[in-house]
Coordinates of C-alpha atoms in Angstrom, one line a residue:
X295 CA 0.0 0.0 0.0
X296 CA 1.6 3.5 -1.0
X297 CA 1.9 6.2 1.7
X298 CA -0.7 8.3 2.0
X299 CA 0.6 11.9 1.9
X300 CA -0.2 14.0 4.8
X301 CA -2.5 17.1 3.6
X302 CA -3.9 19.9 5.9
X303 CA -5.8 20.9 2.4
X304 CA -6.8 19.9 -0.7
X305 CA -4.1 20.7 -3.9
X306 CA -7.0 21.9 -6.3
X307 CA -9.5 23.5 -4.2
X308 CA -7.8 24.1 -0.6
X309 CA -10.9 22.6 1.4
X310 CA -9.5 21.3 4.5
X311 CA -8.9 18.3 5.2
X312 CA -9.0 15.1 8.0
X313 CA -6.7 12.5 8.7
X314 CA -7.7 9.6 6.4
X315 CA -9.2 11.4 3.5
X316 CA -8.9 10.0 0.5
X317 CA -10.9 12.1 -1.9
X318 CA -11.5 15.9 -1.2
X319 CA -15.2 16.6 -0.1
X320 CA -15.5 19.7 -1.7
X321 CA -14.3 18.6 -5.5
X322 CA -13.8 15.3 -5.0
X323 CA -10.1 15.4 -6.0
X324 CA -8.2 11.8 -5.5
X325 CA -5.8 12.5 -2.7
X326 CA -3.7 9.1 -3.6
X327 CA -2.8 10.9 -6.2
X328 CA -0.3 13.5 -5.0
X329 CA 3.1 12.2 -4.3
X330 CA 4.8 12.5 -1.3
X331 CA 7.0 15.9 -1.2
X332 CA 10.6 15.2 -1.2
X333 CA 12.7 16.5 2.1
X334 CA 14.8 18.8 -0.4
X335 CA 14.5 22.1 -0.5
X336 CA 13.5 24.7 -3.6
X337 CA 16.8 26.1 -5.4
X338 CA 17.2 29.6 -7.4
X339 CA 18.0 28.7 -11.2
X340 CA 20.1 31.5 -12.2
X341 CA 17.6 33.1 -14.1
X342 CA 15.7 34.3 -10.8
X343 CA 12.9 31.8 -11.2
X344 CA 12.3 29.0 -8.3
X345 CA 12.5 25.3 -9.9
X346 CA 10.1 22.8 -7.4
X347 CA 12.1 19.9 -7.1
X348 CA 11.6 16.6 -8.2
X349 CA 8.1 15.3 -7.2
X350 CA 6.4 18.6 -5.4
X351 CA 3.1 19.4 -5.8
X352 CA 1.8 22.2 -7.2
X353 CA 2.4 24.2 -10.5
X354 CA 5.1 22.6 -12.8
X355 CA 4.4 18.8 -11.4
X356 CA 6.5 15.5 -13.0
X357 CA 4.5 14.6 -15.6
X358 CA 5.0 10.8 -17.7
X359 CA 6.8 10.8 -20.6
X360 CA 4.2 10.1 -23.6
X361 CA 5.2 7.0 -26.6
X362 CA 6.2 10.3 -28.9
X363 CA 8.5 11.5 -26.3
X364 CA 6.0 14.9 -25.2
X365 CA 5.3 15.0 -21.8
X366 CA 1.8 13.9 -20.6
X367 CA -0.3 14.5 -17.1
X368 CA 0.7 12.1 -14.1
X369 CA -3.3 12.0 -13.5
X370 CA -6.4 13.6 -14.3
X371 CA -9.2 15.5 -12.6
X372 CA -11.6 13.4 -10.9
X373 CA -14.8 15.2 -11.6
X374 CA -16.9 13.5 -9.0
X375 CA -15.9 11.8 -6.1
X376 CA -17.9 8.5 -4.0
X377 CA -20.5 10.8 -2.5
X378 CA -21.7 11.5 -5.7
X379 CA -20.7 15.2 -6.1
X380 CA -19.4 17.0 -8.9
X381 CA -15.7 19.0 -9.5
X382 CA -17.7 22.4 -7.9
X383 CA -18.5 19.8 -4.3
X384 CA -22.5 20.3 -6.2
X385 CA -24.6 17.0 -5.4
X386 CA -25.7 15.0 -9.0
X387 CA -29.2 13.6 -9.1
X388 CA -29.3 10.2 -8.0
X389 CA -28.7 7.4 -11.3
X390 CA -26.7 9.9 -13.0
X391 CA -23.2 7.7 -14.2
X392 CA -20.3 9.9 -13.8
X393 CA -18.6 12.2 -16.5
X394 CA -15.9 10.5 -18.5
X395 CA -12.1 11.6 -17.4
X396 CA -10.5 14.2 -19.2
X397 CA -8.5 13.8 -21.8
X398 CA -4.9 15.2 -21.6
X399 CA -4.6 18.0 -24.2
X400 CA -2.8 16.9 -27.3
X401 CA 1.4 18.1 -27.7
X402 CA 1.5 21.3 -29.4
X403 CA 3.0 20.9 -32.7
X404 CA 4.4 24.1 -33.0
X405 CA 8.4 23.4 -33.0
X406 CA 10.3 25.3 -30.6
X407 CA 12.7 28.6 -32.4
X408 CA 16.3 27.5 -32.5
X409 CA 18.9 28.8 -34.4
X410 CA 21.4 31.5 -33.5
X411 CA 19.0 34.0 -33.4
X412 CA 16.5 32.2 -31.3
X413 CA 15.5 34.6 -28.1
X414 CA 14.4 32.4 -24.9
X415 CA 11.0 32.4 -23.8
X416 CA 10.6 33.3 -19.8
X417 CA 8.7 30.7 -18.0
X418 CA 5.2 31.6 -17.8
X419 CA 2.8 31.8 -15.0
X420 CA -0.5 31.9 -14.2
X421 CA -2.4 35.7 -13.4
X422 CA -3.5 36.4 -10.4
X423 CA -6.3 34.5 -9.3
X424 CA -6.1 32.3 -12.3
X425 CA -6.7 28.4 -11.3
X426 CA -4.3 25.7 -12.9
X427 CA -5.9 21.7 -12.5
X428 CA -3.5 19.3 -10.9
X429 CA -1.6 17.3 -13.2
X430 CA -2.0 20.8 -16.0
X431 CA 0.8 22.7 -16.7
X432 CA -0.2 26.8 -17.2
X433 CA 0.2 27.8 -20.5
X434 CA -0.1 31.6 -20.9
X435 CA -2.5 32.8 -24.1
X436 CA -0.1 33.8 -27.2
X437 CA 2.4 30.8 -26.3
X438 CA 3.0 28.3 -29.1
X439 CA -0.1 25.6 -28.9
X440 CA -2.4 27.9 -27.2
X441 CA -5.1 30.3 -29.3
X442 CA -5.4 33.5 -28.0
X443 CA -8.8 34.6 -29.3
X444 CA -8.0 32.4 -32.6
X445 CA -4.8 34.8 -33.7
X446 CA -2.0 33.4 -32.3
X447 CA 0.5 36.3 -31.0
X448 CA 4.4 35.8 -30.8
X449 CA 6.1 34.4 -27.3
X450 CA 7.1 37.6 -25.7
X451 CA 10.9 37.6 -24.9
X452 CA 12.5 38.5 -21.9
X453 CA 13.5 42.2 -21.0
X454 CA 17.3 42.3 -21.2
X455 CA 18.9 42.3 -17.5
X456 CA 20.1 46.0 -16.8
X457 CA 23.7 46.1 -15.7
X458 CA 24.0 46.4 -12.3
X459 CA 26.2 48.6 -10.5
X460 CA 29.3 47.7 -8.6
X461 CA 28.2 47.3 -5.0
X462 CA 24.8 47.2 -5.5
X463 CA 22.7 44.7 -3.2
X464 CA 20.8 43.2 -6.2
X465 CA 22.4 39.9 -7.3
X466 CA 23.4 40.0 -11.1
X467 CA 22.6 36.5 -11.4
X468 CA 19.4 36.3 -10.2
X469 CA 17.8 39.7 -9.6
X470 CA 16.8 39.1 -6.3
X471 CA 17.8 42.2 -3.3
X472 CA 19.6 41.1 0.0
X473 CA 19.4 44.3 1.6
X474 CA 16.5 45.6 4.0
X475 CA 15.1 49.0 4.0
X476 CA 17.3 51.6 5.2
X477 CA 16.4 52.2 8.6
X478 CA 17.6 55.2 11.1
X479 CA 20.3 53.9 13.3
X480 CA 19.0 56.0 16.6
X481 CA 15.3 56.6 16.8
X482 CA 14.3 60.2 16.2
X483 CA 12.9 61.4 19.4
X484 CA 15.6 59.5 21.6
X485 CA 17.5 62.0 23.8
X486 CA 20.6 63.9 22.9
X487 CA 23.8 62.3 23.2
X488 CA 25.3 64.2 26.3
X489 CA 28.5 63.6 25.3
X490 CA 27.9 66.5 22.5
X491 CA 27.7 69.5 23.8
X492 CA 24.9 72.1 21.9
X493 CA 25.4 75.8 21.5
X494 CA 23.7 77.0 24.4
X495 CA 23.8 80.0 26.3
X496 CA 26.4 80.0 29.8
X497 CA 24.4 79.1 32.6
X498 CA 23.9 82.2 35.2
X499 CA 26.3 81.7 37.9
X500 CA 24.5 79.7 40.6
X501 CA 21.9 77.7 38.0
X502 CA 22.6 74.1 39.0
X503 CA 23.9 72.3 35.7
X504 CA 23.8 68.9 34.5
X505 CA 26.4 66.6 35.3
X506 CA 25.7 64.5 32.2
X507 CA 25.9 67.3 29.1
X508 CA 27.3 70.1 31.7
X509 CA 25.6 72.6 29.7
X510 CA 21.3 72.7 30.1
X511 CA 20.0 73.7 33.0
X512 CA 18.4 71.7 35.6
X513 CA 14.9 72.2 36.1
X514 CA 12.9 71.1 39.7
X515 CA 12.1 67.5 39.1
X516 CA 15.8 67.2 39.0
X517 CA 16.2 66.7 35.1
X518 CA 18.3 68.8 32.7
X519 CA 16.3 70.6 30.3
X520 CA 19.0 69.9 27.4
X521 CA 19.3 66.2 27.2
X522 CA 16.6 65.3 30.3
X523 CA 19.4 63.6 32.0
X524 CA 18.2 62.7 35.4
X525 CA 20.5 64.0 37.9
X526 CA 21.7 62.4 41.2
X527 CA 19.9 62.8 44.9
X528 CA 21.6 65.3 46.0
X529 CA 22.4 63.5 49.4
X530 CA 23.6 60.1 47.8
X531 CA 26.3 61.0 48.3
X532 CA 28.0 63.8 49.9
X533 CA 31.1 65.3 51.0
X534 CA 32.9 69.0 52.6
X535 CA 36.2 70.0 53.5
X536 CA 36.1 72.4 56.5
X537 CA 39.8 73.0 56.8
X538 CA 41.0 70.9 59.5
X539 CA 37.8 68.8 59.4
X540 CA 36.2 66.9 56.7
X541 CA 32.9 64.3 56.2
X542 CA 31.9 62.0 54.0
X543 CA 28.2 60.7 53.8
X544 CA 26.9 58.2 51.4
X545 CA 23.6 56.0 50.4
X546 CA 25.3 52.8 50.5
X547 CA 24.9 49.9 48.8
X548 CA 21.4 48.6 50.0
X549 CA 19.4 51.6 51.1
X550 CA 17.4 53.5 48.2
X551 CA 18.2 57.2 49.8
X552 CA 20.6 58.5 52.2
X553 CA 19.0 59.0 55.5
X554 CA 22.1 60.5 56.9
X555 CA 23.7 63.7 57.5
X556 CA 26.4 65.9 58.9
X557 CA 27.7 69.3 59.3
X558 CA 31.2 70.3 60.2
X559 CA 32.6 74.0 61.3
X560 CA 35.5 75.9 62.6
X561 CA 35.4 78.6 64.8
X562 CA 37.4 80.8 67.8
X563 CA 37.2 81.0 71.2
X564 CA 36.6 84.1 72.7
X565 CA 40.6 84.0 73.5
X566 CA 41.4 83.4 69.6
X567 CA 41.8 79.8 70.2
X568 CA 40.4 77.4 67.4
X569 CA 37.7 75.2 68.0
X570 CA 36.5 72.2 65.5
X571 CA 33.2 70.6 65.8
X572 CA 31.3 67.7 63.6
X573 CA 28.0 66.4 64.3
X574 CA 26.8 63.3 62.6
X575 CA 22.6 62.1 63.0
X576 CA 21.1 59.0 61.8
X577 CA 17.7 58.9 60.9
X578 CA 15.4 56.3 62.2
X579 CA 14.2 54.1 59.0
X580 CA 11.2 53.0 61.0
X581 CA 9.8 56.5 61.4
X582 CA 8.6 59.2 59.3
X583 CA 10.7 61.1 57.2
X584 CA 13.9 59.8 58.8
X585 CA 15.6 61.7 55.9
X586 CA 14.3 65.5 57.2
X587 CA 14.7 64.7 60.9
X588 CA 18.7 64.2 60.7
X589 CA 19.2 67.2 58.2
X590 CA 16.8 69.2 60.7
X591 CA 19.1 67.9 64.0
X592 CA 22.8 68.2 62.0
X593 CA 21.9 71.9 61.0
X594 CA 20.0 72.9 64.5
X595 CA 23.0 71.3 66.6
X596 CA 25.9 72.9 64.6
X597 CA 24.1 76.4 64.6
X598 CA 23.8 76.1 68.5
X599 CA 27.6 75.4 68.8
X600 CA 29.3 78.0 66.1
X601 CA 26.7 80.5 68.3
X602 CA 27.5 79.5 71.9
X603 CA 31.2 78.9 71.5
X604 CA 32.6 81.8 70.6
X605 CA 30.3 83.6 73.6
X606 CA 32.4 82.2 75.6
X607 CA 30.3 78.7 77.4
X608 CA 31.9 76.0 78.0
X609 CA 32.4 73.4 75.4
X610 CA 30.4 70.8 77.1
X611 CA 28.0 73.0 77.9
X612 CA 27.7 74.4 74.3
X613 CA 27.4 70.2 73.5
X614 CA 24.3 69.9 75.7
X615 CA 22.6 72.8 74.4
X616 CA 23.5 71.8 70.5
X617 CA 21.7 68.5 71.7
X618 CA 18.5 70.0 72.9
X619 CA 18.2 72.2 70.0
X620 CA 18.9 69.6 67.6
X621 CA 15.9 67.8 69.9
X622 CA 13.4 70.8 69.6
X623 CA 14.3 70.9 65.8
X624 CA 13.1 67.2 65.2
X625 CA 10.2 67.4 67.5
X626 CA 8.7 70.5 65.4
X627 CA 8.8 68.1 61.9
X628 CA 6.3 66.5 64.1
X629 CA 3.6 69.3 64.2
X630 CA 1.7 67.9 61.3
X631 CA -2.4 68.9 60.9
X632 CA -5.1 66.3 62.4
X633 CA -6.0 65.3 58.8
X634 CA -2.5 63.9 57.6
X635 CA -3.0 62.1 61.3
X636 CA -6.1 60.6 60.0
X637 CA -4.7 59.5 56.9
X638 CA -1.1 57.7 58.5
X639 CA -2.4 57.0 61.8
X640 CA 0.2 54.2 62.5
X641 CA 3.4 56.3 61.0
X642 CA 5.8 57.1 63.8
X643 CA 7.2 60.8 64.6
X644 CA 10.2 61.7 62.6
X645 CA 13.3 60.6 64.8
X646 CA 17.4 60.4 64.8
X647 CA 20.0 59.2 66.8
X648 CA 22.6 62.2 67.2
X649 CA 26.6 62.3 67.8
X650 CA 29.1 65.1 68.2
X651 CA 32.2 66.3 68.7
X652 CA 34.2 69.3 69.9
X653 CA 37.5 69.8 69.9
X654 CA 39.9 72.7 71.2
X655 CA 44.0 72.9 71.7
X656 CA 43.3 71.4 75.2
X657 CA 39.9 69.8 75.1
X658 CA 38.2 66.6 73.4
X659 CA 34.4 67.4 74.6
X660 CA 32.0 64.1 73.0
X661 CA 27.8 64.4 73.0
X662 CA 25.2 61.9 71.7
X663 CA 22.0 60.2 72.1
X664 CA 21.3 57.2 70.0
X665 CA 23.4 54.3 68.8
X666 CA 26.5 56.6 66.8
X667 CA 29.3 56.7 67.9
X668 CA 33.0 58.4 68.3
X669 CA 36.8 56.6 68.6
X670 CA 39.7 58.1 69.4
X671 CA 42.3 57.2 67.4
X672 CA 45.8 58.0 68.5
X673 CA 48.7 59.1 66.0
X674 CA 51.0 56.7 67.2
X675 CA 49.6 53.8 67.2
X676 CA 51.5 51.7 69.7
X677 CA 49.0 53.6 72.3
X678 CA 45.6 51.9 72.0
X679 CA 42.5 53.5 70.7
X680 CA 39.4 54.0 72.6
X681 CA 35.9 53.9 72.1
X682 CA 34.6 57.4 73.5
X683 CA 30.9 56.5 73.9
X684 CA 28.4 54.7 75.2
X685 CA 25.1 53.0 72.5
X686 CA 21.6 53.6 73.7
X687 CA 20.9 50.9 72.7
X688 CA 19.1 46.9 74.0
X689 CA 22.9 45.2 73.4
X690 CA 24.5 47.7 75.9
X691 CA 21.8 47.4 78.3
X692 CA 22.3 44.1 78.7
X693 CA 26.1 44.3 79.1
X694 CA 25.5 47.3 82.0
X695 CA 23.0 44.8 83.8
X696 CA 25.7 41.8 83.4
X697 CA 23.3 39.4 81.5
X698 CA 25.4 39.2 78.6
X699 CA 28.8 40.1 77.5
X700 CA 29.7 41.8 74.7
X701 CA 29.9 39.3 71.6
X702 CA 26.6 37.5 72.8
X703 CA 24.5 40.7 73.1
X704 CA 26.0 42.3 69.8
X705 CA 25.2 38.8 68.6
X706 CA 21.9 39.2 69.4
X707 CA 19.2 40.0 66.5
X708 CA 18.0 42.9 68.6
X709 CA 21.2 44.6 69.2
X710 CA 20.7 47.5 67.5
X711 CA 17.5 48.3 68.9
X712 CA 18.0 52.0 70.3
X713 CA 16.6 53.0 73.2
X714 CA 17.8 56.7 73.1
X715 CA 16.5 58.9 70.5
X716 CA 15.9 62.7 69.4
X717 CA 12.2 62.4 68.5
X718 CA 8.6 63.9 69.4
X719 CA 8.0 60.4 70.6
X720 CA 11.1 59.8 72.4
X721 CA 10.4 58.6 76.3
X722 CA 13.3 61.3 77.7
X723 CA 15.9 63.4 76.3
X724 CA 18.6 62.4 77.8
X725 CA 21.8 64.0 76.4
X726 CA 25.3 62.5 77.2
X727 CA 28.3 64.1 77.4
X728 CA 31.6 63.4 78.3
X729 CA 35.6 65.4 78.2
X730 CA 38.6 64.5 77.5
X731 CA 42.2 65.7 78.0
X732 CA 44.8 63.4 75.9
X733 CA 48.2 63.6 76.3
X734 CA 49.1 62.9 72.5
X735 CA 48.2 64.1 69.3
X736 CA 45.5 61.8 67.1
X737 CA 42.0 62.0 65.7
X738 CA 38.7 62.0 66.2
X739 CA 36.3 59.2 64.7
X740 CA 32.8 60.1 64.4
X741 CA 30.4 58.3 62.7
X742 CA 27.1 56.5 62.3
X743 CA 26.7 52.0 63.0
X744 CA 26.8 52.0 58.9
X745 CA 31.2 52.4 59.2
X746 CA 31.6 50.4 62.8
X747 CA 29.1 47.6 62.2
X748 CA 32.3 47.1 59.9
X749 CA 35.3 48.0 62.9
X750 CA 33.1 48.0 66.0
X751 CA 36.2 47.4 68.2
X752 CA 38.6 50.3 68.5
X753 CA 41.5 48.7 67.6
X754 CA 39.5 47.8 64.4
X755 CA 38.6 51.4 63.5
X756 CA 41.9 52.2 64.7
X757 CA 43.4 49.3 62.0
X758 CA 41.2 51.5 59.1
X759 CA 41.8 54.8 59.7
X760 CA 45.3 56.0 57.7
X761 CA 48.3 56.9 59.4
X762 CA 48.2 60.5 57.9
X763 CA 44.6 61.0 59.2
X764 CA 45.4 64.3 60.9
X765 CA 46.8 65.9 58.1
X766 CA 44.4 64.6 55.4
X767 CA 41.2 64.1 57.1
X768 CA 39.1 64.1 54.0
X769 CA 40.4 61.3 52.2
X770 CA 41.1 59.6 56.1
X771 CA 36.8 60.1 55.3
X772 CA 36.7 58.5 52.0
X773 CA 39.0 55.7 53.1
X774 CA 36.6 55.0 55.7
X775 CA 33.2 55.3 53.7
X776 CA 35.2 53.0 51.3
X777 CA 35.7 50.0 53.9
X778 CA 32.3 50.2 54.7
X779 CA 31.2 50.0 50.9
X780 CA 33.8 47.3 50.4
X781 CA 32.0 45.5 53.5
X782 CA 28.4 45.2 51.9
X783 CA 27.1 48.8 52.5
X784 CA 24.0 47.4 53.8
X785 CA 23.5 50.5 55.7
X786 CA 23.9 54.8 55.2
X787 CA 27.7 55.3 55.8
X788 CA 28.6 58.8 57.6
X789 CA 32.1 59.6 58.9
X790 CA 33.7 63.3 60.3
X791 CA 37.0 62.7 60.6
X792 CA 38.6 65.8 63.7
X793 CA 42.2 66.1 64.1
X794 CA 43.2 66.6 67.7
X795 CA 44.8 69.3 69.1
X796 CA 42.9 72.0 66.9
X797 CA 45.1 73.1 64.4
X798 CA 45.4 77.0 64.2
X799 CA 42.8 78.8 62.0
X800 CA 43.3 78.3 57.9
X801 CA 45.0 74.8 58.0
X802 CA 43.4 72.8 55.7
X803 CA 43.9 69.0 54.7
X804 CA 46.6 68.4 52.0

């Protein structure tokens, strides 16, 4: 039994067909007489035209070789099939005996032109729309054998191939095009490349430019209007150079905004002496705008102290007070209206932890509330370093009350609980203070858990901190906020970096 070829329609009049048909139900067409298409794939003759190979259905189909050597149809048109329909799938009256086959139309007898001045004649095909029986080759009307209208015309001959141009994507053997529309290579509303620089006007001195084209102008929502570049949060990262101080404050590597901040100062005693001063706040993530409580207590507290020092108080007095104003400045983000109340009723007061230092040609005066912290860091580092203050926080209660040491409660998943904090909500300002009188030269450490979560022991701050500290304390800063980066960064990193004794007025790091 032959193989049944596998058709999804019929070859003469597309009807779809089922597994297991062997006739078409529409014209009746005998399926068991397509062959089976070969695996092989179609080629391109080299005049353009694609020759079917072998055995393929469709248009141009083997056909037997007749006795007088012409070629004849491989099969016929069945005009009706075993349901007793006709070629158009119309039902015939019951009784009525089936048309005969067609007969295959007879050779033409028109010799082909040869000679030398013979001219080709292109393949023909069928018009659009045009249907060609299976098993019938199309003849167009005009070629030899075929009346057109009873006056025969003469076989049209094929234009002659136009030369084509060196480097040209058209094929000169075949005619066909390899190339694809010619299509922009950027898309015509994409931004401008910032790395070209338009004419435009100089900025006014103080306009904010873009750090991407660093020519437009950047407009509120923090895009430049040139190439709309967004630009960076202002407080990702952020660093100053006060002279003999210097801070660094960044994001991190795990935090989406910095919730951070700092601000460092010089001033004069009312003697002429120097004094140096850094304050560092952390913002509590679990309360509201943690952000604008520790820019609100960095700015308050470092107002209070470049006021009340050169007036003459005392250092650790000027400390306390720069703590309680820092206090009042948080608790006042709290004074929010009833309805924004209503709306966020379970959304915490805006809170900080807070750490500072002072320090004169004789003094070392220390402040905080909270869980920051400041080392002391001496310039010869045979002496040992020293932590200078003490965490509100659950992991140092429990080493005060002697139920845990230090490595079990730090171990602890609620170390870091604070339970001192500048806040409306806060249970009682308590500001510490503490002063110091070293007998060496060194530095001043000051900084938030996101650096010594990384060197909480003092000798491992003291191992990170450069040798040159005191004279370069800005990059001492970046070195610092860079161990912490290099640790994970899972937290804001903020560092103020005081060399100790004050250095007269106008030094500055090198």
């Amino acid at each position: 039994m032959s193989q049944m070829p596998q058709l999804s329609a019929c070859p003469s009049c597309e009807w779809p067909l089922e597994s297991g048909d062997r006739f078409c139900g529409a014209c009746g067409y005998d399926l068991s007489a397509v062959p089976v298409r070969p695996d092989d794939n179609p080629t391109i003759a080299m005049n353009g035209s694609t020759a079917p190979p072998a055995g393929a259905p469709g248009t141009g189909w083997p056909v037997a070789a007749a006795p007088d050597g012409t070629a004849a149809p491989a099969a016929t048109h069945r005009p009706a099939d075993l349901h007793g329909r006709d070629s158009g799938g119309h039902e015939l009256p019951p009784g009525t005996p089936p048309p005969p086959l067609s007969p295959p139309p007879a050779p033409s007898t028109h010799p082909a032109p040869s000679g030398p001045h013979a001219t080709p004649v292109a393949p023909a095909s069928p018009a659009p729309g045009h249907h060609t029986p299976p098993g019938f080759a199309y003849q167009a009307p005009g070629a030899a054998g075929v009346p057109d209208d009873a006056h025969p015309q003469p076989a049209p001959t094929a234009p002659p191939t136009p030369p084509v141009p060196t480097g040209s994507p058209v094929s000169p053997a075949s005619g066909v095009r390899f190339d694809r529309p010619s299509e922009p290579e950027e898309y015509p509303l994409q931004a401008p490349d910032p790395r070209v620089t338009p004419d435009l006007p100089t900025p006014r001195e103080g306009t904010k430019v873009c750090v991407a084209c660093r020519a437009g102008r950047v407009d509120h929502d923090g895009y430049c209007e040139n190439c709309g570049h967004a630009q960076p949060r202002e407080r990702d990262h952020m660093e100053q150079d006060a002279g003999p101080v210097a801070a660094v404050s960044d994001r991190g590597l795990r935090h989406h905004r910095n919730e951070d901040a700092f601000a460092v100062g010089c001033t004069a005693l009312p003697d002429g002496r120097p004094a140096v001063l850094a304050i560092v706040c952390d913002g509590v993530s679990s309360a509201t705008r943690p952000d604008a409580a520790s820019m609100a207590a960095s700015r308050a507290a470092s107002e209070s102290l470049l006021t009340a020092l050169p007036r003459g108080t005392h250092p650790q007095q000027a400390m306390h007070e720069a703590i309680v104003a820092a206090a009042n400045a948080v608790n006042a983000l709290a004074g929010e209206p009833a309805t924004a109340r209503e709306h966020a009723p379970h959304q915490n007061a805006p809170a900080c932890t807070i750490v500072g230092s002072v320090v004169t040609p004789e003094l070392l005066i220390v402040g905080w509330v909270g869980d920051s912290r400041a080392y002391w860091v001496p310039a010869d580092r045979g002496t040992p370093p020293a932590r200078l203050t003490e965490d509100d926080s659950w992991a140092a209660q429990m080493v005060a009350a002697g139920l845990m040491n230090e490595a079990e409660a730090y171990a602890d998943e609620r170390a870091h609980a604070i339970t001192g904090w500048l806040g409306a909500d806060a249970y009682e300002l308590e500001p510490h203070t503490a002063s110091f009188k070293p007998d060496r030269p060194g530095v001043v450490v000051v900084c938030t858990d996101g650096l010594w979560n990384y060197a909480e022991a003092a000798e491992d701050m003291a191992d990170v901190v450069p040798l040159d500290a005191a004279a370069r304390p800005l990059h001492s800063a970046q070195v610092l906020v860079g161990h912490a980066l290099d640790g994970g960064g899972h937290d804001n990193v903020t560092v103020a970096v005081l060399p100790f004794p004050a250095p007269p007025m106008g030094a500055g790091s090198a």
